[in-house]
Structure formats: C-alpha cells, structure tokens
PDB file of C-alpha atoms in Angstrom:
ATOM      1  CA  UNK A  17      13.841   7.968  25.585  1.00  0.00           C
ATOM      2  CA  UNK A  18      12.210   6.485  22.508  1.00  0.00           C
ATOM      3  CA  UNK A  19      13.226   3.159  21.078  1.00  0.00           C
ATOM      4  CA  UNK A  20      15.065   3.748  17.747  1.00  0.00           C
ATOM      5  CA  UNK A  21      12.661   1.403  15.959  1.00  0.00           C
ATOM      6  CA  UNK A  22       9.463   2.876  17.405  1.00  0.00           C
ATOM      7  CA  UNK A  23       6.483   3.237  15.094  1.00  0.00           C
ATOM      8  CA  UNK A  24       6.895   7.008  14.844  1.00  0.00           C
ATOM      9  CA  UNK A  25      10.459   6.738  13.490  1.00  0.00           C
ATOM     10  CA  UNK A  26      10.060   3.876  11.022  1.00  0.00           C
ATOM     11  CA  UNK A  27       9.459   4.857   7.416  1.00  0.00           C
ATOM     12  CA  UNK A  28       7.118   2.934   5.162  1.00  0.00           C
ATOM     13  CA  UNK A  29       6.001   3.000   1.551  1.00  0.00           C
ATOM     14  CA  UNK A  30       2.653   2.233  -0.009  1.00  0.00           C
ATOM     15  CA  UNK A  31       2.744  -0.725  -2.372  1.00  0.00           C
ATOM     16  CA  UNK A  32       0.169  -2.223  -4.717  1.00  0.00           C
ATOM     17  CA  UNK A  33      -0.131  -5.603  -6.421  1.00  0.00           C
ATOM     18  CA  UNK A  34      -1.632  -6.704  -9.747  1.00  0.00           C
ATOM     19  CA  UNK A  35      -5.029  -7.146  -8.072  1.00  0.00           C
ATOM     20  CA  UNK A  36      -4.877  -3.456  -7.067  1.00  0.00           C
ATOM     21  CA  UNK A  37      -4.674  -4.359  -3.389  1.00  0.00           C
ATOM     22  CA  UNK A  38      -2.666  -1.935  -1.259  1.00  0.00           C
ATOM     23  CA  UNK A  39      -0.356  -2.458   1.685  1.00  0.00           C
ATOM     24  CA  UNK A  40       2.449  -0.772   3.607  1.00  0.00           C
ATOM     25  CA  UNK A  41       6.017  -2.037   3.440  1.00  0.00           C
ATOM     26  CA  UNK A  42       9.154  -1.034   5.326  1.00  0.00           C
ATOM     27  CA  UNK A  43      11.053   1.546   3.273  1.00  0.00           C
ATOM     28  CA  UNK A  44      14.458  -0.043   3.888  1.00  0.00           C
ATOM     29  CA  UNK A  45      13.389  -3.552   2.841  1.00  0.00           C
ATOM     30  CA  UNK A  46      13.298  -4.844  -0.735  1.00  0.00           C
ATOM     31  CA  UNK A  47       9.842  -5.088  -2.244  1.00  0.00           C
ATOM     32  CA  UNK A  48       8.240  -8.520  -2.118  1.00  0.00           C
ATOM     33  CA  UNK A  49       7.654 -10.230  -5.456  1.00  0.00           C
ATOM     34  CA  UNK A  50       4.482  -9.060  -7.151  1.00  0.00           C
ATOM     35  CA  UNK A  51       4.286  -5.654  -5.466  1.00  0.00           C
ATOM     36  CA  UNK A  52       5.207  -2.241  -6.874  1.00  0.00           C
ATOM     37  CA  UNK A  53       5.749   1.149  -5.266  1.00  0.00           C
ATOM     38  CA  UNK A  54       3.074   3.812  -5.582  1.00  0.00           C
ATOM     39  CA  UNK A  55       5.418   6.681  -4.734  1.00  0.00           C
ATOM     40  CA  UNK A  56       3.916   7.399  -1.318  1.00  0.00           C
ATOM     41  CA  UNK A  57       6.217   7.134   1.710  1.00  0.00           C
ATOM     42  CA  UNK A  58       6.038   8.243   5.329  1.00  0.00           C
ATOM     43  CA  UNK A  59       5.012   7.006   8.736  1.00  0.00           C
ATOM     44  CA  UNK A  60       2.830   3.937   8.955  1.00  0.00           C
ATOM     45  CA  UNK A  61      -0.125   6.104   9.936  1.00  0.00           C
ATOM     46  CA  UNK A  62       0.396   8.472   6.989  1.00  0.00           C
ATOM     47  CA  UNK A  63       0.680   5.577   4.546  1.00  0.00           C
ATOM     48  CA  UNK A  64      -2.457   3.933   5.927  1.00  0.00           C
ATOM     49  CA  UNK A  65      -4.311   7.241   5.639  1.00  0.00           C
ATOM     50  CA  UNK A  66      -3.271   7.466   1.980  1.00  0.00           C
ATOM     51  CA  UNK A  67      -4.458   3.904   1.356  1.00  0.00           C
ATOM     52  CA  UNK A  68      -7.820   4.735   2.947  1.00  0.00           C
ATOM     53  CA  UNK A  69      -8.191   7.598   0.453  1.00  0.00           C
ATOM     54  CA  UNK A  70      -7.230   5.728  -2.713  1.00  0.00           C
ATOM     55  CA  UNK A  71      -8.411   2.148  -2.092  1.00  0.00           C
ATOM     56  CA  UNK A  72     -12.135   2.729  -2.228  1.00  0.00           C
ATOM     57  CA  UNK A  73     -13.143  -0.632  -3.734  1.00  0.00           C
ATOM     58  CA  UNK A  74     -11.619  -3.566  -1.877  1.00  0.00           C
ATOM     59  CA  UNK A  75     -12.779  -6.019  -4.544  1.00  0.00           C
ATOM     60  CA  UNK A  76      -9.772  -7.568  -6.323  1.00  0.00           C
ATOM     61  CA  UNK A  77      -9.206  -6.372  -9.896  1.00  0.00           C
ATOM     62  CA  UNK A  78      -9.807  -9.833 -11.411  1.00  0.00           C
ATOM     63  CA  UNK A  79     -13.263  -9.982  -9.813  1.00  0.00           C
ATOM     64  CA  UNK A  80     -14.103  -6.457 -10.995  1.00  0.00           C
ATOM     65  CA  UNK A  81     -12.985  -7.392 -14.519  1.00  0.00           C
ATOM     66  CA  UNK A  82     -15.290 -10.420 -14.547  1.00  0.00           C
ATOM     67  CA  UNK A  83     -18.142  -8.158 -13.480  1.00  0.00           C
ATOM     68  CA  UNK A  84     -17.146  -5.586 -16.092  1.00  0.00           C
ATOM     69  CA  UNK A  85     -16.615  -2.814 -13.550  1.00  0.00           C
ATOM     70  CA  UNK A  86     -12.958  -1.961 -14.256  1.00  0.00           C
ATOM     71  CA  UNK A  87     -12.283   1.272 -16.127  1.00  0.00           C
ATOM     72  CA  UNK A  88      -9.966   0.902 -19.116  1.00  0.00           C
TER      73      UNK A  88
END
C-alpha cells in the first residue's frame, strides 16, 4: 500500500521568479511571494523534466541584462 503523500501522487507546478529562475512548488499550497505560475503542472519528475527543457541558461536575468544578453 502506498502512502497517500508519496512522491508519485503529489502534484506540483512549475514556478518562475523575476530573475527567470525556475522551481517546483506544491500545487495545493499558495505561491510564495515573488514567484508566478508558468502553467505547467504534474508530478515532481514531470515538472523537473519541463524545467530542464526550458531553463537552458542558469544565469540570473539581472546578470544577463548587465552583460546585454537578454532578448527584448
């Protein structure tokens, strides 16, 4: 018998902050201040796989802006 809060039953969402840094957050919990939803939800593994696809430059946005490498 699986625990009702096992990792394969919990639902998460992908969130992003102003620095364009991504994370996963429990679906049933309110978003922390400074983070917004991306629209992607699912298992933790699925959300992390999505983040791996879309977060290709781990450099914070403010640093990229100073270097002039942020697209308008």
